[in-house]
C-alpha positions as YAML, in Angstrom:
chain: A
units: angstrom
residues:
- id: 1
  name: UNK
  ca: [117.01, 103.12, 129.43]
- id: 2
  name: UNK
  ca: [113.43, 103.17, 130.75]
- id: 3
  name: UNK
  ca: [109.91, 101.89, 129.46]
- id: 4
  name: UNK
  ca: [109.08, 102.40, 125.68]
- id: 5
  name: UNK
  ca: [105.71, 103.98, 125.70]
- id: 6
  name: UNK
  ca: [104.46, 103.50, 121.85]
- id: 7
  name: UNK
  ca: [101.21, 105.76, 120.05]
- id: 8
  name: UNK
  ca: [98.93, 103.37, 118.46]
- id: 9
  name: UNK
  ca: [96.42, 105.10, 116.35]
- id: 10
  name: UNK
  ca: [93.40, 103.26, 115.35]
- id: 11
  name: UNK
  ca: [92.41, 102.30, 111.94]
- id: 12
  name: UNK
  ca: [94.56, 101.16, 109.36]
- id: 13
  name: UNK
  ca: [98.46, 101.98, 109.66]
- id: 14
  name: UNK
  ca: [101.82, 100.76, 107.97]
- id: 15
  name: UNK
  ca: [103.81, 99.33, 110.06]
- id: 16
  name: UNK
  ca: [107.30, 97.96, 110.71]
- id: 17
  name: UNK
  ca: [108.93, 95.22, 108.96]
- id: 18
  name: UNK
  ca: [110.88, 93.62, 110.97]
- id: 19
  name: UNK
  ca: [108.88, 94.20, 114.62]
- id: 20
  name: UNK
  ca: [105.06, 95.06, 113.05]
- id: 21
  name: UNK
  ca: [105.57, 98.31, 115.11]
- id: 22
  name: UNK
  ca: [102.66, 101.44, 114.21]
- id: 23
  name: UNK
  ca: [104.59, 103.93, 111.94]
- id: 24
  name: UNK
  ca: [101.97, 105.23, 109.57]
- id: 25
  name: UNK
  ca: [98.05, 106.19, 109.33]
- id: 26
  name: UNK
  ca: [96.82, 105.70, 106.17]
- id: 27
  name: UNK
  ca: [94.83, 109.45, 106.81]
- id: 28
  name: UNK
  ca: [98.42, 110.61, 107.20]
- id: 29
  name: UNK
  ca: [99.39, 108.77, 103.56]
- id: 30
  name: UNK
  ca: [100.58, 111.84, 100.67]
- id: 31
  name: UNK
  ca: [101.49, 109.51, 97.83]
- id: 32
  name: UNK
  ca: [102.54, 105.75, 96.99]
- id: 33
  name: UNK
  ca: [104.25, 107.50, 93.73]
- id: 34
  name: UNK
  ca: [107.62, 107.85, 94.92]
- id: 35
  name: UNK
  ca: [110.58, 106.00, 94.34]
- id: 36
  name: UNK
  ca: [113.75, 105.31, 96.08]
- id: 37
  name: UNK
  ca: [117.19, 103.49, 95.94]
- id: 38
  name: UNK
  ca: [115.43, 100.28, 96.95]
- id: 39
  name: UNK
  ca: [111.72, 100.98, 95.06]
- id: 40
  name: UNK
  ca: [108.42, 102.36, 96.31]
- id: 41
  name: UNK
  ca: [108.50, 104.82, 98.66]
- id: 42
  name: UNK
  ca: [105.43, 106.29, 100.41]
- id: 43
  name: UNK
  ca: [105.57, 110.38, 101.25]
- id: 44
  name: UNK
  ca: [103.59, 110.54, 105.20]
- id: 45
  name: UNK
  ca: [102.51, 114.50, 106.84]
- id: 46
  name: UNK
  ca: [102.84, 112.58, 109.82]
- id: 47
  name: UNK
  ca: [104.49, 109.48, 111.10]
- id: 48
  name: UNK
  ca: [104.83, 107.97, 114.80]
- id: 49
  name: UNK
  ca: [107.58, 106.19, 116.98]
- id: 50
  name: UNK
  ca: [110.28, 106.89, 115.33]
- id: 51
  name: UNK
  ca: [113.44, 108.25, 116.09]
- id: 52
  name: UNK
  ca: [115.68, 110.75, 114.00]
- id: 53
  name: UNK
  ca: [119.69, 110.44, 112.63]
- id: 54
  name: UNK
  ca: [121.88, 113.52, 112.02]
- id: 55
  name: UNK
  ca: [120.64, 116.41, 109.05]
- id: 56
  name: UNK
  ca: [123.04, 115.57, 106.03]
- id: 57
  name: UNK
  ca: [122.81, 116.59, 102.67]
- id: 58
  name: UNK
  ca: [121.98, 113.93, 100.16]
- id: 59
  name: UNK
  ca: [121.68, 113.83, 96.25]
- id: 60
  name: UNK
  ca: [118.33, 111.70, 95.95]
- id: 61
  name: UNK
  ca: [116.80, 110.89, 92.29]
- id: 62
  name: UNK
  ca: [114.69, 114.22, 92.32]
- id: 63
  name: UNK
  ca: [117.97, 116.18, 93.68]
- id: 64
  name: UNK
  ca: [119.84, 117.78, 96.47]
- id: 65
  name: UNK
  ca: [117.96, 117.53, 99.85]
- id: 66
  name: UNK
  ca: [118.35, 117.89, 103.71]
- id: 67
  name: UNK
  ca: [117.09, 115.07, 105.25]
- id: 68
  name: UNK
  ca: [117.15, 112.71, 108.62]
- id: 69
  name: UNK
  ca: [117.17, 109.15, 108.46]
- id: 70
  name: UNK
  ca: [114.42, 108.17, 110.54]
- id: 71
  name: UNK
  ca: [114.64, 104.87, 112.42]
- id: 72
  name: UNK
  ca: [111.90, 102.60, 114.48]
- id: 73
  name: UNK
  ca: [111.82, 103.32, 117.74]
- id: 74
  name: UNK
  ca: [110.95, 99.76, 118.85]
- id: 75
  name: UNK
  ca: [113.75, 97.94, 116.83]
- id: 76
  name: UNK
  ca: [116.51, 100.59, 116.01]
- id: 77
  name: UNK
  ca: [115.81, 99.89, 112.01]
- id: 78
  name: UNK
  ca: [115.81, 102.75, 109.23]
- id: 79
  name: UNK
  ca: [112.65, 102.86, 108.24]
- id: 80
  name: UNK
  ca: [112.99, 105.88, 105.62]
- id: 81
  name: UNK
  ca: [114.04, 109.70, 106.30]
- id: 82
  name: UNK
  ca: [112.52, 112.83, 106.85]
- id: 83
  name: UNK
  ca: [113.00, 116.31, 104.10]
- id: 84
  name: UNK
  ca: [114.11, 118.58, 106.04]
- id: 85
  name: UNK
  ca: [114.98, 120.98, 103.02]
- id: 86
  name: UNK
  ca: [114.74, 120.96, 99.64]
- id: 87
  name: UNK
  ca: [117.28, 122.85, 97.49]
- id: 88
  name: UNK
  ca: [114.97, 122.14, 94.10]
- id: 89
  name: UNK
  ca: [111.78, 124.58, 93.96]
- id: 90
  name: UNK
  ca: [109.88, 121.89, 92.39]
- id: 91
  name: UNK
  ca: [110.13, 119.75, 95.58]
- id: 92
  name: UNK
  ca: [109.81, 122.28, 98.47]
- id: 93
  name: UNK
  ca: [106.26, 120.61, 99.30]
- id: 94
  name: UNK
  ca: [108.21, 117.15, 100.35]
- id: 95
  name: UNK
  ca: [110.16, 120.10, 103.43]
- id: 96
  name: UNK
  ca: [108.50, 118.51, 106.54]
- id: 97
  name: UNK
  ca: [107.45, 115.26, 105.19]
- id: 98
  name: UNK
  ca: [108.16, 111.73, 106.02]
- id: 99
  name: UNK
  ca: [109.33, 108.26, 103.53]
- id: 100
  name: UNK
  ca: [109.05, 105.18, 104.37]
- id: 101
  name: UNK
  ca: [110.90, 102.98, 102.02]
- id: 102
  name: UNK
  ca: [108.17, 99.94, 100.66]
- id: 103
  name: UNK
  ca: [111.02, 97.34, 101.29]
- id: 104
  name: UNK
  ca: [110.84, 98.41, 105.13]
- id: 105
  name: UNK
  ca: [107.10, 98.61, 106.00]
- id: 106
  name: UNK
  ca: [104.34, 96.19, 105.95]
- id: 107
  name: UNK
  ca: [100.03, 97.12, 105.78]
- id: 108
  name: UNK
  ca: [99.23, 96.38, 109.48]
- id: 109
  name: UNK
  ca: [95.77, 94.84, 110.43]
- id: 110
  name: UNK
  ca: [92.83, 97.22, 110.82]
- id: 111
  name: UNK
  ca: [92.55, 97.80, 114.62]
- id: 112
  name: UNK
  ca: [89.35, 98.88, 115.95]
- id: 113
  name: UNK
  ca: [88.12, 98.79, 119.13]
- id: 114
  name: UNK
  ca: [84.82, 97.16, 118.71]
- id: 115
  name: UNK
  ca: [85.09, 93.62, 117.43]
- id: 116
  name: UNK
  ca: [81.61, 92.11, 116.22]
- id: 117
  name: UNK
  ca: [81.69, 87.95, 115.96]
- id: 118
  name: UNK
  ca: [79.77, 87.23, 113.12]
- id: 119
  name: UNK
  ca: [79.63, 83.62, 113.51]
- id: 120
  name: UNK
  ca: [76.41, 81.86, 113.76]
- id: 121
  name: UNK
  ca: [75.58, 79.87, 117.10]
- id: 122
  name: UNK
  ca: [72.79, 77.72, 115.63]
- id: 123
  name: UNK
  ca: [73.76, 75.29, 118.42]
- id: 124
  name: UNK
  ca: [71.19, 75.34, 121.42]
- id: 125
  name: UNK
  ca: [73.30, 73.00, 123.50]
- id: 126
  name: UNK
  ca: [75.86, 74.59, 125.74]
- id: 127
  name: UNK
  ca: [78.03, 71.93, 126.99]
- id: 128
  name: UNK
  ca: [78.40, 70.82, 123.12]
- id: 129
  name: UNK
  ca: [76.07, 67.14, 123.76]
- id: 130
  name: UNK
  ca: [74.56, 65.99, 121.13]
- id: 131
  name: UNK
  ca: [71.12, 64.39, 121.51]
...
């Protein structure tokens, strides 16, 4: 199968669920406002390890669309699906776009690369005596 190479962007991201994988920058973030089958759904430009299922047509609550189910790449779980096509004028600006479904995702941690330790050291005493 070969070595799973996975993007980590910095800053804060949504992640996987059920393996805390990177899926989604929040710079990358459209709306919170959607809804889906299973409640919030978040509408991405851009999201990152992932894989895609087959295009299939699928009545969702704001009508017909062509989508993917898009899955983790770390863990094999559906994680949402991509519009590939919208059949509704209205929602041609979702063609392109990513969901992840609320129920699948979790806020990850803000990641940064410098880490600042802001707790005092009042304590001349190395070795931790006490006189």
């Amino acid at each position: 199968m070969g070595r799973l190479f996975l993007v980590h962007p910095e800053g804060k991201t949504w992640n996987c669920k059920f393996c805390d994988a990177k899926l989604g920058h929040v710079s990358s973030l459209v709306t919170k406002s959607l809804r889906c089958s299973s409640g919030r759904a978040y509408l991405f430009n851009e999201v990152v390890n992932i894989t895609f299922g087959e295009a299939e047509e699928r009545t969702l609550l704001s009508g017909m669309h062509t989508v993917m189910d898009i899955f983790c790449v770390r863990c094999g779980q559906i994680v949402g699906w991509k519009y590939v096509k919208s059949h509704e004028e209205s929602q041609k600006y979702k063609e392109g776009k990513f969901v992840l479904e609320g129920i699948r995702i979790v806020e990850g941690e803000f990641d940064s690369e410098f880490y600042i330790d802001t707790r005092s050291s009042s304590s001349d005493d190395e070795d931790g005596d006490t006189v």
